[in-house]
Amino acid sequence: MLLIALAVVRCSTSSPLAPRNDAAPSFVGNRYTFHFNSGLQVEAYYASNKELQWKALSGPSVGTSGTENIYAITLAPNQYFISWVESNGTTVSNVLNLSTMKVVAFVTFPSGASRQAMTDEGTIHEIAAR
């Protein structure tokens, strides 16, 4: 599914590096908990289609949090590709399917003089609606 999302981004007529002005995507104003198969749990609040506030609830980054400038596009009704770069150089790309409440993630992070990458899948639980 992630490869399809990347292909859609590449073929888009708008720049994949600029946030699109989707009219109130369904994730905006909502708070979710992501439960990834790796054991990572993250609480996420989408303040707008350009801002995400998150906190790691479990996993190797437990207790860390951030506010990120996000880039989001609509792939299909209730399906979104959302990406950001964190201040420590970690990049995160998620495909959210709010119809099935599933998430797929691709993450890269600094590791010594190089970078490592990982993928993860999980479920989405809505904890507060707009």
Coordinates of N, CA, C and O in Angstrom, one line a residue:
M1 N 0.8 -1.2 0.0 CA 0.0 0.0 0.0 C 0.9 1.2 0.0 O 0.5 2.2 -0.7
L2 N 2.0 1.3 0.7 CA 2.9 2.4 0.8 C 3.4 2.7 -0.6 O 3.5 3.9 -1.0
L3 N 3.8 1.7 -1.4 CA 4.4 2.0 -2.7 C 3.3 2.6 -3.6 O 3.6 3.5 -4.4
I4 N 2.1 2.2 -3.5 CA 1.0 2.8 -4.2 C 0.9 4.3 -3.8 O 0.7 5.2 -4.7
A5 N 0.9 4.6 -2.5 CA 0.8 6.0 -2.1 C 2.0 6.8 -2.6 O 1.7 7.9 -3.0
L6 N 3.2 6.3 -2.6 CA 4.3 7.0 -3.1 C 4.1 7.3 -4.6 O 4.5 8.4 -5.1
A7 N 3.6 6.3 -5.4 CA 3.4 6.5 -6.8 C 2.3 7.6 -7.0 O 2.5 8.4 -7.9
V8 N 1.3 7.6 -6.2 CA 0.2 8.6 -6.3 C 0.8 10.0 -6.1 O 0.6 11.0 -6.8
V9 N 1.7 10.1 -5.1 CA 2.3 11.4 -4.8 C 3.2 11.9 -5.9 O 3.2 13.0 -6.3
R10 N 4.0 11.0 -6.5 CA 4.8 11.3 -7.6 C 4.1 11.7 -8.8 O 4.5 12.6 -9.6
C11 N 2.9 11.2 -9.1 CA 2.1 11.5 -10.3 C 1.2 12.7 -10.1 O 0.6 13.1 -11.0
S12 N 1.1 13.2 -8.9 CA 0.3 14.3 -8.6 C 0.7 15.5 -9.3 O 1.9 15.8 -9.5
T13 N -0.3 16.4 -9.7 CA 0.1 17.6 -10.4 C 0.6 18.7 -9.5 O 1.2 19.6 -9.9
S14 N 0.3 18.6 -8.2 CA 0.8 19.5 -7.2 C 2.1 19.0 -6.7 O 2.4 17.8 -6.7
S15 N 2.9 19.9 -6.1 CA 4.2 19.5 -5.5 C 4.0 18.6 -4.3 O 3.2 18.9 -3.4
P16 N 4.6 17.4 -4.2 CA 4.4 16.6 -3.0 C 5.1 17.2 -1.8 O 4.9 16.7 -0.7
L17 N 5.9 18.3 -2.0 CA 6.5 18.9 -0.8 C 5.7 20.0 -0.2 O 6.0 20.5 0.8
A18 N 4.6 20.4 -0.9 CA 3.8 21.4 -0.4 C 2.4 20.9 0.1 O 1.8 20.0 -0.5
P19 N 2.0 21.4 1.3 CA 0.7 20.9 1.8 C -0.4 21.2 0.9 O -0.4 22.3 0.3
R20 N -1.3 20.3 0.6 CA -2.5 20.6 -0.2 C -3.6 21.2 0.7 O -3.6 21.0 1.9
N21 N -4.4 22.0 0.1 CA -5.5 22.6 0.8 C -6.8 21.8 0.7 O -7.8 22.3 0.2
D22 N -6.7 20.6 1.1 CA -8.0 19.8 1.1 C -9.0 20.4 2.1 O -8.6 20.9 3.1
A23 N -10.2 20.5 1.7 CA -11.3 21.1 2.5 C -11.5 20.1 3.7 O -12.1 19.1 3.5
A24 N -11.1 20.5 4.8 CA -11.3 19.8 6.1 C -11.2 18.3 6.0 O -12.2 17.6 6.1
P25 N -10.0 17.8 5.8 CA -9.8 16.3 5.8 C -10.4 15.8 7.1 O -10.3 16.4 8.1
S26 N -10.9 14.5 7.0 CA -11.6 14.0 8.2 C -10.7 13.8 9.4 O -11.2 13.6 10.5
F27 N -9.4 13.8 9.3 CA -8.5 13.6 10.4 C -8.3 14.9 11.2 O -8.0 14.9 12.4
V28 N -8.6 16.1 10.6 CA -8.4 17.4 11.3 C -9.3 17.5 12.5 O -10.5 17.3 12.4
G29 N -8.7 17.9 13.6 CA -9.4 18.2 14.8 C -9.6 16.9 15.7 O -10.2 17.0 16.7
N30 N -9.0 15.8 15.2 CA -9.2 14.5 15.9 C -8.0 14.1 16.6 O -6.8 14.4 16.2
R31 N -8.2 13.3 17.7 CA -7.1 12.7 18.4 C -7.2 11.2 18.3 O -8.3 10.6 18.4
Y32 N -6.0 10.6 18.0 CA -6.0 9.1 17.8 C -4.9 8.5 18.6 O -3.9 9.2 18.9
T33 N -5.0 7.2 18.9 CA -3.9 6.4 19.4 C -3.6 5.4 18.3 O -4.5 4.7 17.8
F34 N -2.3 5.4 17.9 CA -1.9 4.4 16.9 C -1.2 3.2 17.6 O -0.3 3.5 18.4
H35 N -1.7 2.0 17.4 CA -1.1 0.8 18.0 C -0.4 0.0 16.9 O -1.0 -0.7 16.1
F36 N 0.9 0.1 16.8 CA 1.7 -0.5 15.8 C 2.1 -1.9 16.2 O 2.2 -2.3 17.4
N37 N 2.2 -2.8 15.2 CA 2.6 -4.2 15.4 C 3.9 -4.3 16.1 O 4.1 -5.3 16.8
S38 N 4.8 -3.4 16.0 CA 6.1 -3.4 16.7 C 6.0 -3.2 18.2 O 7.0 -3.4 18.9
G39 N 4.8 -2.8 18.7 CA 4.6 -2.5 20.1 C 4.6 -1.0 20.4 O 4.2 -0.5 21.4
L40 N 5.0 -0.2 19.4 CA 5.0 1.3 19.5 C 3.6 1.8 19.6 O 2.7 1.3 18.8
Q41 N 3.3 2.7 20.5 CA 2.0 3.3 20.6 C 2.2 4.8 20.6 O 3.1 5.3 21.4
V42 N 1.5 5.5 19.8 CA 1.6 7.0 19.7 C 0.3 7.6 19.8 O -0.7 7.2 19.1
E43 N 0.2 8.7 20.6 CA -1.0 9.5 20.6 C -0.8 10.7 19.6 O 0.3 11.3 19.7
A44 N -1.8 10.9 18.7 CA -1.6 12.0 17.7 C -2.8 12.9 17.7 O -4.0 12.4 17.8
Y45 N -2.6 14.2 17.7 CA -3.7 15.2 17.6 C -3.4 16.0 16.3 O -2.3 16.6 16.2
Y46 N -4.3 16.0 15.4 CA -4.1 16.7 14.1 C -4.8 18.1 14.3 O -6.0 18.2 14.1
A47 N -4.1 19.1 14.7 CA -4.6 20.4 14.9 C -5.1 21.1 13.7 O -6.1 21.8 13.7
S48 N -4.5 20.7 12.5 CA -5.0 21.2 11.2 C -4.4 20.3 10.2 O -3.8 19.3 10.5
N49 N -4.7 20.6 8.9 CA -4.1 19.7 7.8 C -2.6 20.0 7.6 O -2.0 19.5 6.7
K50 N -2.1 20.9 8.5 CA -0.6 21.2 8.4 C 0.1 21.0 9.7 O 1.3 21.2 9.7
E51 N -0.6 20.7 10.8 CA 0.1 20.5 12.1 C -0.4 19.3 12.8 O -1.6 19.0 13.0
L52 N 0.6 18.5 13.3 CA 0.4 17.3 14.1 C 1.1 17.5 15.5 O 2.3 17.9 15.5
Q53 N 0.5 17.1 16.5 CA 1.1 17.1 17.9 C 1.0 15.6 18.3 O 0.0 15.0 18.2
W54 N 2.2 15.1 18.7 CA 2.3 13.6 19.0 C 3.0 13.4 20.3 O 3.8 14.2 20.7
K55 N 2.8 12.2 20.9 CA 3.5 11.8 22.1 C 3.7 10.2 22.0 O 2.7 9.5 21.7
A56 N 4.9 9.7 22.2 CA 5.1 8.3 22.2 C 4.7 7.7 23.5 O 5.2 8.1 24.6
L57 N 3.7 6.8 23.5 CA 3.2 6.2 24.8 C 4.0 4.9 25.2 O 3.9 4.5 26.3
S58 N 4.6 4.3 24.2 CA 5.4 3.1 24.5 C 6.5 2.9 23.4 O 6.5 3.7 22.4
G59 N 7.4 2.0 23.6 CA 8.4 1.8 22.6 C 9.7 2.5 23.0 O 9.8 3.1 24.1
P60 N 10.7 2.5 22.1 CA 12.0 3.0 22.4 C 12.0 4.5 22.6 O 12.9 5.1 23.3
S61 N 11.0 5.2 22.2 CA 10.9 6.7 22.3 C 9.9 7.1 23.3 O 9.5 8.3 23.3
V62 N 9.5 6.2 24.2 CA 8.4 6.5 25.2 C 8.7 7.8 25.9 O 9.8 8.1 26.3
G63 N 7.7 8.7 26.0 CA 7.8 9.9 26.7 C 8.2 11.1 25.8 O 8.1 12.2 26.2
T64 N 8.7 10.8 24.6 CA 9.1 11.9 23.7 C 7.8 12.4 23.0 O 6.8 11.7 22.9
S65 N 7.9 13.7 22.6 CA 6.7 14.3 21.9 C 7.2 15.4 21.0 O 8.4 15.7 21.0
G66 N 6.3 15.9 20.2 CA 6.7 16.9 19.3 C 5.4 17.5 18.6 O 4.3 17.0 18.6
T67 N 5.7 18.7 18.0 CA 4.7 19.3 17.1 C 5.4 19.5 15.8 O 6.5 20.0 15.7
E68 N 4.7 18.9 14.8 CA 5.3 18.8 13.4 C 4.5 19.5 12.4 O 3.3 19.6 12.5
N69 N 5.2 20.1 11.4 CA 4.6 20.6 10.2 C 4.4 19.4 9.3 O 5.4 18.8 8.9
I70 N 3.2 19.1 9.0 CA 2.9 18.0 8.1 C 2.6 18.3 6.7 O 2.1 19.4 6.4
Y71 N 2.8 17.4 5.8 CA 2.4 17.5 4.4 C 1.4 16.4 4.2 O 1.7 15.2 4.4
A72 N 0.2 16.7 3.8 CA -0.9 15.7 3.7 C -1.6 15.8 2.4 O -1.9 17.0 1.9
I73 N -1.9 14.7 1.8 CA -2.7 14.7 0.6 C -3.8 13.6 0.8 O -3.6 12.6 1.5
T74 N -4.9 13.8 0.1 CA -6.0 12.8 0.1 C -5.7 11.8 -1.0 O -5.5 12.2 -2.2
L75 N -5.7 10.5 -0.6 CA -5.5 9.4 -1.6 C -6.9 8.9 -2.2 O -7.0 8.6 -3.3
A76 N -7.8 8.9 -1.3 CA -9.2 8.4 -1.6 C -10.1 8.9 -0.4 O -9.5 9.4 0.6
P77 N -11.4 8.8 -0.5 CA -12.2 9.2 0.7 C -11.7 8.5 2.0 O -11.5 7.3 2.0
N78 N -11.4 9.3 3.0 CA -10.9 8.8 4.3 C -9.6 8.1 4.3 O -9.2 7.4 5.2
Q79 N -8.8 8.3 3.2 CA -7.4 7.8 3.1 C -6.5 8.9 2.8 O -6.6 9.6 1.9
Y80 N -5.4 9.0 3.6 CA -4.5 10.1 3.5 C -3.0 9.6 3.6 O -2.7 8.7 4.3
F81 N -2.2 10.3 2.8 CA -0.7 10.2 2.9 C -0.2 11.4 3.7 O -0.5 12.5 3.3
I82 N 0.4 11.2 4.9 CA 0.9 12.3 5.7 C 2.4 12.0 6.0 O 2.8 10.9 6.4
S83 N 3.2 13.1 5.8 CA 4.6 13.0 6.0 C 5.2 14.2 6.7 O 4.6 15.3 6.6
W84 N 6.3 14.0 7.5 CA 7.0 15.1 8.1 C 8.4 14.7 8.4 O 8.8 13.6 8.4
V85 N 9.2 15.8 8.8 CA 10.6 15.6 9.2 C 10.7 16.2 10.6 O 10.4 17.4 10.8
E86 N 11.2 15.4 11.5 CA 11.3 15.8 12.9 C 12.6 16.6 13.1 O 13.6 16.4 12.3
S87 N 12.7 17.3 14.1 CA 13.9 18.2 14.4 C 15.2 17.3 14.5 O 16.3 17.8 14.2
N88 N 15.1 16.1 14.9 CA 16.3 15.2 15.1 C 16.7 14.5 13.8 O 17.6 13.7 13.8
G89 N 15.9 14.8 12.7 CA 16.3 14.2 11.4 C 15.4 13.0 11.1 O 15.5 12.5 9.9
T90 N 14.6 12.5 12.0 CA 13.7 11.4 11.7 C 12.7 11.8 10.7 O 12.1 12.9 10.8
T91 N 12.5 11.0 9.7 CA 11.4 11.2 8.7 C 10.3 10.2 8.9 O 10.6 9.0 9.2
V92 N 9.1 10.6 8.8 CA 7.9 9.7 9.0 C 6.9 9.9 7.9 O 6.6 11.1 7.6
S93 N 6.5 8.8 7.3 CA 5.4 8.9 6.3 C 4.4 7.9 6.7 O 4.7 6.7 7.0
N94 N 3.1 8.3 6.8 CA 2.1 7.4 7.2 C 1.0 7.4 6.1 O 0.7 8.4 5.5
V95 N 0.4 6.2 5.9 CA -0.9 6.1 5.1 C -1.9 5.8 6.1 O -1.9 4.7 6.8
L96 N -2.9 6.7 6.3 CA -4.0 6.5 7.3 C -5.2 6.1 6.4 O -5.6 6.8 5.5
N97 N -5.8 5.0 6.8 CA -7.1 4.6 6.2 C -8.1 4.7 7.3 O -8.2 3.8 8.2
L98 N -8.9 5.8 7.4 CA -9.8 6.0 8.4 C -11.1 5.3 8.2 O -12.0 5.3 9.0
S99 N -11.3 4.6 7.0 CA -12.4 3.7 6.8 C -12.2 2.4 7.5 O -13.1 1.8 8.0
T100 N -11.0 1.9 7.4 CA -10.7 0.6 8.0 C -10.0 0.7 9.3 O -9.7 -0.3 10.0
M101 N -9.6 2.0 9.7 CA -8.8 2.3 10.9 C -7.5 1.5 11.0 O -7.1 1.0 12.0
K102 N -6.8 1.6 9.8 CA -5.5 1.0 9.7 C -4.5 2.0 9.3 O -4.8 3.0 8.7
V103 N -3.2 1.8 9.7 CA -2.1 2.7 9.4 C -0.9 1.9 9.0 O -0.6 0.8 9.5
V104 N -0.2 2.5 8.0 CA 1.1 1.9 7.5 C 2.1 3.1 7.6 O 1.8 4.2 7.2
A105 N 3.2 2.7 8.2 CA 4.3 3.8 8.4 C 5.6 3.4 7.8 O 6.0 2.2 7.8
F106 N 6.3 4.4 7.3 CA 7.7 4.2 6.8 C 8.5 5.3 7.5 O 8.1 6.5 7.5
V107 N 9.5 4.9 8.3 CA 10.3 5.8 9.1 C 11.8 5.7 8.7 O 12.3 4.5 8.6
T108 N 12.5 6.8 8.6 CA 14.0 6.7 8.5 C 14.5 7.6 9.7 O 13.9 8.5 10.1
F109 N 15.7 7.2 10.2 CA 16.3 7.9 11.3 C 17.8 7.8 11.3 O 18.3 6.8 10.7
P110 N 18.5 8.8 11.8 CA 19.9 8.7 11.9 C 20.4 7.6 12.7 O 19.8 7.2 13.7
S111 N 21.5 6.9 12.2 CA 22.1 5.8 12.9 C 23.6 5.9 12.6 O 24.1 5.4 11.6
G112 N 24.3 6.5 13.6 CA 25.8 6.7 13.3 C 26.0 7.7 12.2 O 25.3 8.7 12.1
A113 N 26.8 7.3 11.2 CA 27.1 8.1 10.1 C 26.1 7.8 8.9 O 26.3 8.4 7.9
S114 N 25.2 6.9 9.1 CA 24.2 6.6 8.1 C 22.8 6.7 8.6 O 22.6 7.3 9.6
R115 N 21.9 6.1 7.9 CA 20.5 6.2 8.2 C 19.9 4.7 8.2 O 20.4 3.9 7.5
Q116 N 18.9 4.5 9.0 CA 18.2 3.2 9.0 C 16.8 3.5 8.6 O 16.3 4.6 8.8
A117 N 16.1 2.5 8.1 CA 14.7 2.6 7.8 C 13.9 1.4 8.3 O 14.5 0.4 8.6
M118 N 12.6 1.7 8.5 CA 11.8 0.6 9.0 C 10.4 0.9 8.5 O 10.0 2.0 8.3
T119 N 9.6 -0.2 8.4 CA 8.2 -0.1 8.2 C 7.4 -0.7 9.3 O 8.0 -1.5 10.1
D120 N 6.2 -0.3 9.5 CA 5.4 -0.8 10.6 C 3.9 -0.6 10.1 O 3.6 0.2 9.3
E121 N 3.0 -1.5 10.7 CA 1.6 -1.4 10.4 C 0.9 -1.5 11.8 O 1.4 -1.9 12.7
G122 N -0.3 -1.0 11.8 CA -1.1 -1.0 13.0 C -2.5 -0.6 12.8 O -3.0 -0.4 11.7
T123 N -3.1 -0.4 14.0 CA -4.5 0.0 14.0 C -4.6 1.5 14.6 O -3.8 1.9 15.3
I124 N -5.7 2.1 14.2 CA -6.0 3.5 14.7 C -7.2 3.4 15.6 O -8.2 2.8 15.3
H125 N -7.1 4.1 16.7 CA -8.2 4.2 17.7 C -8.5 5.7 17.9 O -7.6 6.4 18.4
E126 N -9.7 6.1 17.6 CA -10.1 7.5 17.8 C -10.4 7.7 19.3 O -11.1 6.9 19.9
I127 N -9.8 8.8 19.9 CA -10.0 9.0 21.3 C -10.7 10.3 21.5 O -11.1 10.6 22.6
A128 N -10.8 11.2 20.5 CA -11.5 12.4 20.6 C -11.9 12.9 19.2 O -11.0 13.0 18.3
A129 N -13.1 13.2 19.0 CA -13.6 13.7 17.7 C -13.6 15.3 17.8 O -13.7 15.9 18.8
R130 N -13.6 15.9 16.6 CA -13.7 17.3 16.5 C -15.0 17.9 17.0 O -16.0 17.3 17.0

